[in-house]
C-alpha atoms as one frame of an Amber mdcrd trajectory, in Angstrom:
protein
   0.000   0.000   0.000   2.734   2.439   0.989   4.318   2.561  -2.482   1.188
   1.650  -4.468   2.864  -1.420  -5.953  -0.367  -2.699  -7.529  -0.413   0.343
  -9.818   3.355   1.083  -9.777   5.202  -2.270  -9.578   8.636  -0.793 -10.289
  10.718   2.204  -9.339  13.504   3.458 -11.588  16.878   5.122 -11.014  18.414
   6.561 -14.197  21.968   7.925 -14.009  22.309  11.239 -15.859  25.838  12.424
 -15.033  28.813  10.855 -13.275  31.832  12.844 -12.140  35.010  11.771 -10.367
  35.154  12.864  -6.734  38.165  10.903  -5.459  39.839   7.551  -6.053  37.040
   5.045  -6.794  34.335   7.487  -5.628  32.054   9.318  -8.045  29.258  11.866
  -7.698  26.127  10.842  -9.571  23.154  12.940 -10.589  20.193  10.741 -11.446
  16.439  10.737 -11.916  14.533   8.646  -9.369  10.999   7.610 -10.301   8.634
   6.312  -7.619   4.854   6.036  -8.136   5.263   7.614 -11.573   6.832  10.772
 -10.108  10.381  11.621 -11.215  12.697  13.813  -9.141  16.443  14.477  -9.457
  18.762  13.006  -6.800  22.500  13.413  -6.226  24.691  10.962  -4.333  28.206
   9.567  -4.112  28.869   6.055  -5.359  31.904   3.876  -4.597  33.382   1.472
  -7.150  35.235  -1.719  -6.218  36.113  -4.108  -9.026  32.994  -4.578 -11.145
  30.525  -3.303  -8.525  29.339   0.197  -7.638  27.472   0.759  -4.361  25.716
   3.616  -2.633  23.133   4.384   0.023  21.261   7.671   0.206  18.179   9.146
   1.857  14.958   9.761  -0.051  12.107  11.990   1.158   9.028   9.861   0.490
   6.685  12.867   0.546   8.235  14.145  -2.704   6.748  11.024  -4.320   3.225
  11.524  -2.914   3.736   9.061  -0.041   2.228  11.122   2.764   0.759   8.405
   5.001   1.305   9.372   8.673   3.768  12.132   7.767   4.201  14.702  10.514
   4.611  17.350   7.786   1.064  16.770   6.525  -0.930  15.519   9.521  -1.213
  16.834  13.075  -1.583  14.967  16.367  -0.141  11.664  15.114   1.957  11.191
  18.240   3.801   7.865  18.126   2.013   6.965  14.861   4.197   9.439  12.914
   6.373   7.781  10.267   9.698   9.367   9.275   9.562  11.012   5.848  13.062
   9.828   4.893  14.002   6.292   3.973  17.375   4.938   2.886  17.774   3.549
  -0.622  20.665   1.121  -1.042  21.867   0.456  -4.592  24.379  -2.071  -5.915
  25.217  -2.128  -9.619  27.308  -4.869 -11.262  28.962  -4.164 -14.614
């Protein structure tokens, strides 16, 4: 229910630009699509051998996931759900 997977079974991360930051670390600008909504994201990615890995925070409310968000609803108390979640990505090439 949270991500509407019946209607939106997949999310998509499309790399747009990649720039060297330091040895084996790159800064990536990408488009992240969740629930049919695309927003730009920027993160660092580390490369080791044939694998690139990263983890970065995503604000779910930017993708119309407002359920129990303290930014949209009052008096939720301990029912409030954090707006940020961590997305972990591993790419083999």
